[in-house]
mmCIF file of C-alpha atoms in Angstrom:
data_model
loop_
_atom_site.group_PDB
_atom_site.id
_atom_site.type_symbol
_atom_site.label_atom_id
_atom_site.label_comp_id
_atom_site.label_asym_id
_atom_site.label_seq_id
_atom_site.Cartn_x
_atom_site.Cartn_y
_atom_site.Cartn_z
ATOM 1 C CA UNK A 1 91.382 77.677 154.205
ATOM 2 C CA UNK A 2 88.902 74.487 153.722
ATOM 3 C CA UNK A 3 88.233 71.750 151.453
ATOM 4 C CA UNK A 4 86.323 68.632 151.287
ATOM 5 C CA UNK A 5 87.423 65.550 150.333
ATOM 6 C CA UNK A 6 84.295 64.586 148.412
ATOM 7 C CA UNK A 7 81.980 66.197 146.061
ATOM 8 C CA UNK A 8 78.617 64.233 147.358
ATOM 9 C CA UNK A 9 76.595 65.574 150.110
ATOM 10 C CA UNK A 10 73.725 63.934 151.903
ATOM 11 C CA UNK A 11 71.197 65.499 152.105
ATOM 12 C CA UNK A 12 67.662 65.153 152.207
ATOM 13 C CA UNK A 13 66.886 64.192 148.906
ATOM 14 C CA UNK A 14 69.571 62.355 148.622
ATOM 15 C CA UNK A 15 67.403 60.386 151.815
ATOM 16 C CA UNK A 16 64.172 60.307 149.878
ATOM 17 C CA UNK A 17 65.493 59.153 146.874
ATOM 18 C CA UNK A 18 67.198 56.274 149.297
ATOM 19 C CA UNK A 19 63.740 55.706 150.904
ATOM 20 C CA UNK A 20 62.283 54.975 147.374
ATOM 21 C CA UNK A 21 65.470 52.812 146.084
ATOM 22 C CA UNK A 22 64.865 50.369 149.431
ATOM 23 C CA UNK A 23 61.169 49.961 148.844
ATOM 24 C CA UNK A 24 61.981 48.888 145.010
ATOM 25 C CA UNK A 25 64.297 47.018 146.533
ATOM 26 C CA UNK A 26 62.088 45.048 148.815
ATOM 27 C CA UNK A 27 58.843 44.795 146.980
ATOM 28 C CA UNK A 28 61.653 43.917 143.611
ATOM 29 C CA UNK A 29 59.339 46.153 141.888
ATOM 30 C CA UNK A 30 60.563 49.040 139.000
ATOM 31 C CA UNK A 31 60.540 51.993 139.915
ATOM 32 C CA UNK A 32 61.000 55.418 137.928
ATOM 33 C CA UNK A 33 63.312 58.454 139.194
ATOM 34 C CA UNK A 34 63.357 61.605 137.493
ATOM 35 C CA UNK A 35 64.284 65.394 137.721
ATOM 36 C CA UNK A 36 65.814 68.085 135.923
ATOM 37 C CA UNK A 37 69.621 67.888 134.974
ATOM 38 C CA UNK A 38 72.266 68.910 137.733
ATOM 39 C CA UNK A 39 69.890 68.232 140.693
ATOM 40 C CA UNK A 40 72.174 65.259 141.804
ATOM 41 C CA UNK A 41 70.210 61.866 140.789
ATOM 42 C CA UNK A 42 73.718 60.601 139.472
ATOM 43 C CA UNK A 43 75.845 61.273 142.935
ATOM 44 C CA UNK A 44 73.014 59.950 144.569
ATOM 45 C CA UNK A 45 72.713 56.949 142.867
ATOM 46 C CA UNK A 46 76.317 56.179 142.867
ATOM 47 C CA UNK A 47 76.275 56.780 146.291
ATOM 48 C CA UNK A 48 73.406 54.579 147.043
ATOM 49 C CA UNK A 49 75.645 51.638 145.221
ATOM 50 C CA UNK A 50 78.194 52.690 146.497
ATOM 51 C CA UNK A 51 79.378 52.464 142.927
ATOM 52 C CA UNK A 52 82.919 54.706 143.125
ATOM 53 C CA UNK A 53 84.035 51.731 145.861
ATOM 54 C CA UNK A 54 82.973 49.168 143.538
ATOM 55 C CA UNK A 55 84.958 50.244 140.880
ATOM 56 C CA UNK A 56 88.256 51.176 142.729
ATOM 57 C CA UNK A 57 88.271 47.670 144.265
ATOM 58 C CA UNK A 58 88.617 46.469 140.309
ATOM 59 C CA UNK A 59 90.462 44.301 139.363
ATOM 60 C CA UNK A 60 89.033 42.356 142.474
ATOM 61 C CA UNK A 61 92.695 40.480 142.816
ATOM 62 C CA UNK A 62 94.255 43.596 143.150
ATOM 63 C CA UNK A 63 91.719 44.899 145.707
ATOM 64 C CA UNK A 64 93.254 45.767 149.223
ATOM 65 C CA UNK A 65 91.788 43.895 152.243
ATOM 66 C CA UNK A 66 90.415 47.362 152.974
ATOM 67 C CA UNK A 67 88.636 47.973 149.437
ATOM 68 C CA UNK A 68 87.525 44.608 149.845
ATOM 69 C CA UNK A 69 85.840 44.563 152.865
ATOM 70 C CA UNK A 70 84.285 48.132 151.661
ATOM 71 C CA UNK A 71 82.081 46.592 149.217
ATOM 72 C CA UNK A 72 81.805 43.753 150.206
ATOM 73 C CA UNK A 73 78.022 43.196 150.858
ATOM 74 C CA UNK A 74 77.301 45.573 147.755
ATOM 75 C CA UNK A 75 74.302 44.148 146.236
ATOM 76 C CA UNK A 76 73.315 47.028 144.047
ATOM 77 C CA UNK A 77 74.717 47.607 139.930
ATOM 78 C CA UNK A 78 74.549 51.218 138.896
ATOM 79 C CA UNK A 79 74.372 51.153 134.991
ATOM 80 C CA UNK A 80 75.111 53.967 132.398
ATOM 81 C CA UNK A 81 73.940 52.186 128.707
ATOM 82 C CA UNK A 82 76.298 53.694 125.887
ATOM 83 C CA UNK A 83 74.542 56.197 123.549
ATOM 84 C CA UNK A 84 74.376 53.603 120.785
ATOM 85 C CA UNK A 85 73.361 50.200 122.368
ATOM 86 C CA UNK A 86 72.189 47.199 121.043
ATOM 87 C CA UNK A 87 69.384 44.721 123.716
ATOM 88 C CA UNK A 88 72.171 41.997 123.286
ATOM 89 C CA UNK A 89 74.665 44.458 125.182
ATOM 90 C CA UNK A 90 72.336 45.688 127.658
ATOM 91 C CA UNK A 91 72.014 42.168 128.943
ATOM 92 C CA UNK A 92 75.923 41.959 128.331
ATOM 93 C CA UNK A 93 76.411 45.138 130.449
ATOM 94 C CA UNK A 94 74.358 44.230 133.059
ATOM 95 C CA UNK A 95 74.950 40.441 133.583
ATOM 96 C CA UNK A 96 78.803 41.563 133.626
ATOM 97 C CA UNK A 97 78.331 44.415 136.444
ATOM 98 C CA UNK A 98 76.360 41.530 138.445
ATOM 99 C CA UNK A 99 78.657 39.219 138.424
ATOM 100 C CA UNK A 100 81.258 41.763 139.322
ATOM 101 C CA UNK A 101 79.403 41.954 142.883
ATOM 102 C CA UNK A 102 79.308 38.341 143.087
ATOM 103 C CA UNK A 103 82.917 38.231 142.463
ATOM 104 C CA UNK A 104 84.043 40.702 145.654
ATOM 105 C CA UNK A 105 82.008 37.533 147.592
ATOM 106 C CA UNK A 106 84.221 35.297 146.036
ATOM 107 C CA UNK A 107 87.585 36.818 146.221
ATOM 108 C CA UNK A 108 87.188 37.421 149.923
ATOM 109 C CA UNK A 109 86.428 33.428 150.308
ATOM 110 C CA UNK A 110 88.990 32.509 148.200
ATOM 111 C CA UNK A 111 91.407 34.676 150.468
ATOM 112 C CA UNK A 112 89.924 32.991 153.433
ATOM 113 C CA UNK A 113 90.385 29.216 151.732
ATOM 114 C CA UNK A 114 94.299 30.393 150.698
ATOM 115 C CA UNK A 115 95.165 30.954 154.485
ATOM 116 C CA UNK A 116 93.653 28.008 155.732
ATOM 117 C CA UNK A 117 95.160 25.786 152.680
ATOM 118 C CA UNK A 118 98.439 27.594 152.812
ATOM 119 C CA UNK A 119 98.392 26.844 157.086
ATOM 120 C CA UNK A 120 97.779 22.847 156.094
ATOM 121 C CA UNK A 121 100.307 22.699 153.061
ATOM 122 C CA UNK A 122 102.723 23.942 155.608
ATOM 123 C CA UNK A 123 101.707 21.814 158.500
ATOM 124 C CA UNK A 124 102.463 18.710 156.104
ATOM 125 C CA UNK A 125 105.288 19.779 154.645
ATOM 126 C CA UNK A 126 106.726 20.308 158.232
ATOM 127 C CA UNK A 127 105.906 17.250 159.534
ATOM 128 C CA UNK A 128 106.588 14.946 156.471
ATOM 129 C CA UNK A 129 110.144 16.784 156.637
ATOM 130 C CA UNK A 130 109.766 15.297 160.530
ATOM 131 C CA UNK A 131 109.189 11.527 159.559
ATOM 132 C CA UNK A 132 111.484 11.571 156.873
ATOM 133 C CA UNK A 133 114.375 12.375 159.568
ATOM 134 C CA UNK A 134 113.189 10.212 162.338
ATOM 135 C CA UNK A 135 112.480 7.319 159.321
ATOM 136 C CA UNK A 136 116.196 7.816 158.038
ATOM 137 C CA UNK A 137 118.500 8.526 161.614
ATOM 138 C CA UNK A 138 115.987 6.397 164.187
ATOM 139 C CA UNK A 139 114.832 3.490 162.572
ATOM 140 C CA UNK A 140 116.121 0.837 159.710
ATOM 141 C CA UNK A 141 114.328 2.941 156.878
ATOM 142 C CA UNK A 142 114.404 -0.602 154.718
ATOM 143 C CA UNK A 143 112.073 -1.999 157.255
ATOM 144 C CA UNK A 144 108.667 -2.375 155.329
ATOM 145 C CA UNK A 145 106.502 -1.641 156.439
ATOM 146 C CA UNK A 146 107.635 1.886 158.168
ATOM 147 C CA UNK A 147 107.706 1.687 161.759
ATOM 148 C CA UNK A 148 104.681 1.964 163.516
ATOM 149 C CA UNK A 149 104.098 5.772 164.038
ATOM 150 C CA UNK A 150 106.084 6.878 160.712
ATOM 151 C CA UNK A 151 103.238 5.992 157.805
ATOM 152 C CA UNK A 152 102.427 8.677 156.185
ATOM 153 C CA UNK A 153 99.589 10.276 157.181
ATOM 154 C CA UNK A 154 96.388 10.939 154.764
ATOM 155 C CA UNK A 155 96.333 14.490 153.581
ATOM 156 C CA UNK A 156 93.363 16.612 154.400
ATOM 157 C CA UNK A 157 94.459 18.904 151.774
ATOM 158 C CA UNK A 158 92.464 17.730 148.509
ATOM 159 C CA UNK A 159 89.206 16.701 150.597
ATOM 160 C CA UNK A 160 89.365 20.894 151.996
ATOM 161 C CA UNK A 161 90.545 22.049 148.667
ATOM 162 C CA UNK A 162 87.234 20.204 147.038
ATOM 163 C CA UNK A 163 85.165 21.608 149.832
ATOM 164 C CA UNK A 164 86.304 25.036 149.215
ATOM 165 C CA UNK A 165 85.951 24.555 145.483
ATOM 166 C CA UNK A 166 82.195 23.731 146.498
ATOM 167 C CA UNK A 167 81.275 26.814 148.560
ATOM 168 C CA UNK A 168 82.350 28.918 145.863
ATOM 169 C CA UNK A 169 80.122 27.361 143.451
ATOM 170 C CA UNK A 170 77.433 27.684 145.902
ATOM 171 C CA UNK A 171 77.792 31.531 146.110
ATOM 172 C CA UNK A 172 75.047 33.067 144.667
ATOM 173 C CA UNK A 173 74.573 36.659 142.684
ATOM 174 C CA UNK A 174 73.868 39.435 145.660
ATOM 175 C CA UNK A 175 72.508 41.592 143.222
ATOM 176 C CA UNK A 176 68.618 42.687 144.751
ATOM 177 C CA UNK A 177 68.577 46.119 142.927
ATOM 178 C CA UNK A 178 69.904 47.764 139.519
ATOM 179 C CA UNK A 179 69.852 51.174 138.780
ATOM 180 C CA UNK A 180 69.945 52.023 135.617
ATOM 181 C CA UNK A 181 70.881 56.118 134.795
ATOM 182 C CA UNK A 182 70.205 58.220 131.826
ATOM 183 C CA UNK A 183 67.242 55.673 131.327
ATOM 184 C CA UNK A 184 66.204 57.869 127.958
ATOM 185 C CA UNK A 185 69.155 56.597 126.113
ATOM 186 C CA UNK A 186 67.616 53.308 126.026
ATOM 187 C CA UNK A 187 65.192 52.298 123.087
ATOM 188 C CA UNK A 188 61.736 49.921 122.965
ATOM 189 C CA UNK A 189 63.722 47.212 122.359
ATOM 190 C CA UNK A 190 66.534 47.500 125.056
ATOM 191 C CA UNK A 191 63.810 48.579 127.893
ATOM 192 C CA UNK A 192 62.032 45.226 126.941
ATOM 193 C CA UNK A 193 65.342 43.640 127.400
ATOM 194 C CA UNK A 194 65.306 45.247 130.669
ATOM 195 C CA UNK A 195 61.776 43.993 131.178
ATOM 196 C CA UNK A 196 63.023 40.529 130.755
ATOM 197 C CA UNK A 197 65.917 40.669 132.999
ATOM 198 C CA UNK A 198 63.542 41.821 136.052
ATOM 199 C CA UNK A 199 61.139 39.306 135.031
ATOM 200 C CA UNK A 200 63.609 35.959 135.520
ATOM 201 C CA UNK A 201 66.011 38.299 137.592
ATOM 202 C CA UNK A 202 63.737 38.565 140.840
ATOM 203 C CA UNK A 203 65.210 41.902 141.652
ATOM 204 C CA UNK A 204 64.387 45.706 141.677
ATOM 205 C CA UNK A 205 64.702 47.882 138.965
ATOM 206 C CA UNK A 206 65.234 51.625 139.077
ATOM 207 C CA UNK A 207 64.781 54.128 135.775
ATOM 208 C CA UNK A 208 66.875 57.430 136.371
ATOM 209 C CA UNK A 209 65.918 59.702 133.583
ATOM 210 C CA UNK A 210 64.652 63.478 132.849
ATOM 211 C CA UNK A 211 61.526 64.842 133.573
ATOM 212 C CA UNK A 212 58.858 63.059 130.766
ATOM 213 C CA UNK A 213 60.218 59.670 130.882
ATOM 214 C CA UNK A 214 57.546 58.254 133.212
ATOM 215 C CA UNK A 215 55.148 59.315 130.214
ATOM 216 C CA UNK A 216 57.017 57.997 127.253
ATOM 217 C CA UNK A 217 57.298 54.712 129.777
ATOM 218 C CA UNK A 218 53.668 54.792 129.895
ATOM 219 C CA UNK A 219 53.078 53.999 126.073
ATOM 220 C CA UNK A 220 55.120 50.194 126.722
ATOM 221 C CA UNK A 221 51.953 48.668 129.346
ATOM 222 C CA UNK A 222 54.132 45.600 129.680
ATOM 223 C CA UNK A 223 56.863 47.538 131.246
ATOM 224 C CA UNK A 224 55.262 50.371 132.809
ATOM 225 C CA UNK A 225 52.625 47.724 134.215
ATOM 226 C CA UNK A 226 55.414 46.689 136.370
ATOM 227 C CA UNK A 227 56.197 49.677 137.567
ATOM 228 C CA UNK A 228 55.408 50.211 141.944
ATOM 229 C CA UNK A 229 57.255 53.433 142.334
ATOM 230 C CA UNK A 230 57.765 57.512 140.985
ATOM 231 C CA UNK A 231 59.828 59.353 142.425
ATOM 232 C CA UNK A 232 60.556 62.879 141.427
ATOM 233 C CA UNK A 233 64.083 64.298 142.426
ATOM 234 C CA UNK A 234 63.948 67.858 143.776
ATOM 235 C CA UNK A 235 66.668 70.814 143.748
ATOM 236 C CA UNK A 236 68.242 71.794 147.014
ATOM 237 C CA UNK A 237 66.078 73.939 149.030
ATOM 238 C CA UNK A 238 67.204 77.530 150.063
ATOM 239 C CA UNK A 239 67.841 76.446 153.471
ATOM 240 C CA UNK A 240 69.673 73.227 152.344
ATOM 241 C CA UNK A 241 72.043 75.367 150.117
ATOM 242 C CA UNK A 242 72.821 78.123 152.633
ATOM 243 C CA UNK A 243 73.315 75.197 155.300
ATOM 244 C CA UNK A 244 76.172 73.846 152.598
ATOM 245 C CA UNK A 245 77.711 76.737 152.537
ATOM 246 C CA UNK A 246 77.472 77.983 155.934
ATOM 247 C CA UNK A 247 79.112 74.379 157.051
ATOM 248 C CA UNK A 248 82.194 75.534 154.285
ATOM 249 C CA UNK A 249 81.251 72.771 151.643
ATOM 250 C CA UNK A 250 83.212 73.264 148.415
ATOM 251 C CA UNK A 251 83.660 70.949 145.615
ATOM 252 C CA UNK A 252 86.896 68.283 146.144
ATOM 253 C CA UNK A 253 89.792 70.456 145.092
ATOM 254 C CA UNK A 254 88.549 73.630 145.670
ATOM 255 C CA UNK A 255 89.753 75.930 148.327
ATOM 256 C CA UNK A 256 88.042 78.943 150.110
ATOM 257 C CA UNK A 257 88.453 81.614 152.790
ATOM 258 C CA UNK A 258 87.310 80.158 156.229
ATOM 259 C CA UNK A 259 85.324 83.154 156.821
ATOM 260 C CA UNK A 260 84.042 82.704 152.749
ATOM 261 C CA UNK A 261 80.357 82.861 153.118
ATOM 262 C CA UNK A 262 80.098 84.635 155.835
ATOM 263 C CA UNK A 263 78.238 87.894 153.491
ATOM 264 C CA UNK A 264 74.272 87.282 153.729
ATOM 265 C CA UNK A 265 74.045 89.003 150.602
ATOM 266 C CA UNK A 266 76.293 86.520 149.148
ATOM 267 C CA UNK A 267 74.428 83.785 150.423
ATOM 268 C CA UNK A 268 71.242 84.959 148.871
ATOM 269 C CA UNK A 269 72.859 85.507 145.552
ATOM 270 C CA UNK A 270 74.445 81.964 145.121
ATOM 271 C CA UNK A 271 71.025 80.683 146.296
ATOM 272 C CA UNK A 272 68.991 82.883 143.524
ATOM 273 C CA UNK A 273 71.361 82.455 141.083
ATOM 274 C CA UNK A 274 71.570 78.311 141.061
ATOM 275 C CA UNK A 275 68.040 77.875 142.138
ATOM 276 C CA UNK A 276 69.434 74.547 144.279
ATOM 277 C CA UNK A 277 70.797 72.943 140.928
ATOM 278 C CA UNK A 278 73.717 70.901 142.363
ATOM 279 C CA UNK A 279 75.860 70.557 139.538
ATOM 280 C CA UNK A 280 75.203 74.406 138.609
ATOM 281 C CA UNK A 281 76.387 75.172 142.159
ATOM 282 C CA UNK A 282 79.017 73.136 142.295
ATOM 283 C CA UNK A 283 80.065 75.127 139.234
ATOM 284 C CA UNK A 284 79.341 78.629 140.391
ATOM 285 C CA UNK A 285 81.443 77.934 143.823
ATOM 286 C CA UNK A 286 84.981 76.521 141.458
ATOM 287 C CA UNK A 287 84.404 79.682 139.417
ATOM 288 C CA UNK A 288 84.604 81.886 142.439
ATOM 289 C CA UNK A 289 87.444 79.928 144.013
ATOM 290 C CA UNK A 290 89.487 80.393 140.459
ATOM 291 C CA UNK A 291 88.431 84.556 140.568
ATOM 292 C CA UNK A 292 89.624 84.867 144.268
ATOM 293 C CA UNK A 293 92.646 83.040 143.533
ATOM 294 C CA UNK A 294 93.675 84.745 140.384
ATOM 295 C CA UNK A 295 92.876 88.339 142.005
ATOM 296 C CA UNK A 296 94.295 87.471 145.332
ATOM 297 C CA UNK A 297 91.390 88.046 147.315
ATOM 298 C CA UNK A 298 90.210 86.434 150.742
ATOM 299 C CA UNK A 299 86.416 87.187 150.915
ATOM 300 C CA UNK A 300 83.716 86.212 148.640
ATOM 301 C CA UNK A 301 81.752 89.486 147.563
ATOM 302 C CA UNK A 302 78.696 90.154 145.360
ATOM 303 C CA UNK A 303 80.956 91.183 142.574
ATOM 304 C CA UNK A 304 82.814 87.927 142.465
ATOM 305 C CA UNK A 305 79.506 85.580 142.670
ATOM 306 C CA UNK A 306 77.922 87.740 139.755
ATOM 307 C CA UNK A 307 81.587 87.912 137.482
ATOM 308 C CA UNK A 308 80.996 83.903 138.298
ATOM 309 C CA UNK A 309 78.055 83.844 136.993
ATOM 310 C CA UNK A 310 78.737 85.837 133.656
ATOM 311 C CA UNK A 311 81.388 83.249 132.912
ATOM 312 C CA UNK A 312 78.836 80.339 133.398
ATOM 313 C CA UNK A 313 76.269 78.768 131.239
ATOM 314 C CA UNK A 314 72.932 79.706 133.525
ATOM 315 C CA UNK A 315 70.214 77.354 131.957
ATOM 316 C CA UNK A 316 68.201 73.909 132.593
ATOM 317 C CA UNK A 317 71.017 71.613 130.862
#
């Protein structure tokens, strides 16, 4: 039997739409991603943040030294707005995702500081413990002043602890691109917000929406003047789909015979039938799992992809 461990796959689209993200990225010019539902913009995007990272590292105290170092030069948000949104929490949302990446740079320096303050506390404490017993069983501790050799020393601890409390200030936000997704939630007023932001942000901006949004974007010129970059997200070519399967992808969770996919006729009907929709595929391939399970088969016939399929939604959504 096989099973992945993770639901996202790169592939080439997932490389295009990568492409396009680094050249908004670099130029800090909006760009605007769309494609039908269920052809993987979302996965992709996430996984061009790295965005399921960034949030298991939260809260960043918490965060392993492993999740920490894993995101730690993340310097792209991902950004869902809620269905009913106000501009005020747009630029809430956002400015609070931001200075979530800024804070993974500032946990891991605090971290660093702690050591290196925790090494010196205990250097002093050791050697003040050191005087204090040569001061009291070597030497007439009334003398004043102390012997020579037994003043206490000045501690670098406050001057470093100041220092420290500088470089943090001087960390900056490392956020160079936000993606926004579902960009057709968003009304005139909050994509002006958005406007604003990139204007005094100096940073890319990427719309992730549905086929038609790079025309209702067109009616704002202020915003859509800004915009460097379309990109439109394609489904999975045939070959790119029968390479999944032939290479025994199946969603996380889901479990299949080795020898699965090995029907050509299957192969073309999984390919017909989700027309390289991702999230419909995704879908088809749990259904068939489930039906082989329940009728305690171990190959994936005709039958079962097209019983799938009757127990499916099949449309566009």
């Amino acid at each position: 039997m096989s099973s992945a461990p993770s639901d996202f796959v790169v592939t080439k689209e997932h490389r295009r739409f990568a492409e396009f993200c680094d050249a908004c990225r670099h130029y800090r010019y909006i760009g605007l991603c769309y494609g039908a539902p269920g052809v993987g913009k979302t996965l992709s995007a996430r996984a061009y943040a790295n965005w399921d990272q960034v949030e298991v590292s939260a809260p960043v105290q918490d965060a392993s030294p492993t999740a920490l170092m894993a995101v730690l030069e993340s310097d792209t948000v991902f950004y869902t707005p809620a269905v009913v949104h106000t501009p005020a929490q747009v630029e809430h949302d956002i400015r609070r995702l931001r200075s979530t990446l800024r804070s993974l740079r500032v946990e891991d320096l605090e971290r660093k500081q702690r050591v290196q303050l925790d090494a010196i506390r205990a250097h002093e404490r050791a050697a003040e413990e050191e005087r204090q017993r040569r001061l009291f069983t070597e030497f007439d501790w009334y003398a004043d002043p102390p012997p020579e050799g037994l003043t206490k020393p000045a501690s670098p601890y406050m001057r470093l602890a100041h220092e420290h409390h500088h470089a943090l200030a001087q960390i900056a936000d490392p956020t160079t691109l936000v993606i926004i997704d579902e960009a057709d939630l968003l009304k005139m007023t909050a994509l002006e917000q958005v406007r604003a932001i990139f204007d005094n942000g100096g940073i890319g901006v990427v719309f992730i929406g549905m086929p038609g949004i790079e025309k209702r974007l067109s009616r704002y010129p202020q915003l859509y003047s800004r915009v460097g970059f379309v990109h439109a997200f394609r489904p999975l070519s045939a070959a790119e789909v029968r390479g999944l399967l032939q290479h025994q992808w199946v969603p996380a969770g889901v479990v299949l015979p080795e020898d699965g996919w090995a029907d050509e006729e299957v192969l073309a009907a999984i390919i017909r039938i989700t027309g390289g929709n991702f999230r419909l595929l995704h879908r088809l391939v749990t259904q068939v799992a489930r039906l082989l399970e329940i009728n305690a088969m171990q190959k994936v016939t005709c039958q079962v992809v097209e019983t799938a399929r009757e127990s499916l939604v099949i449309g566009t959504a």
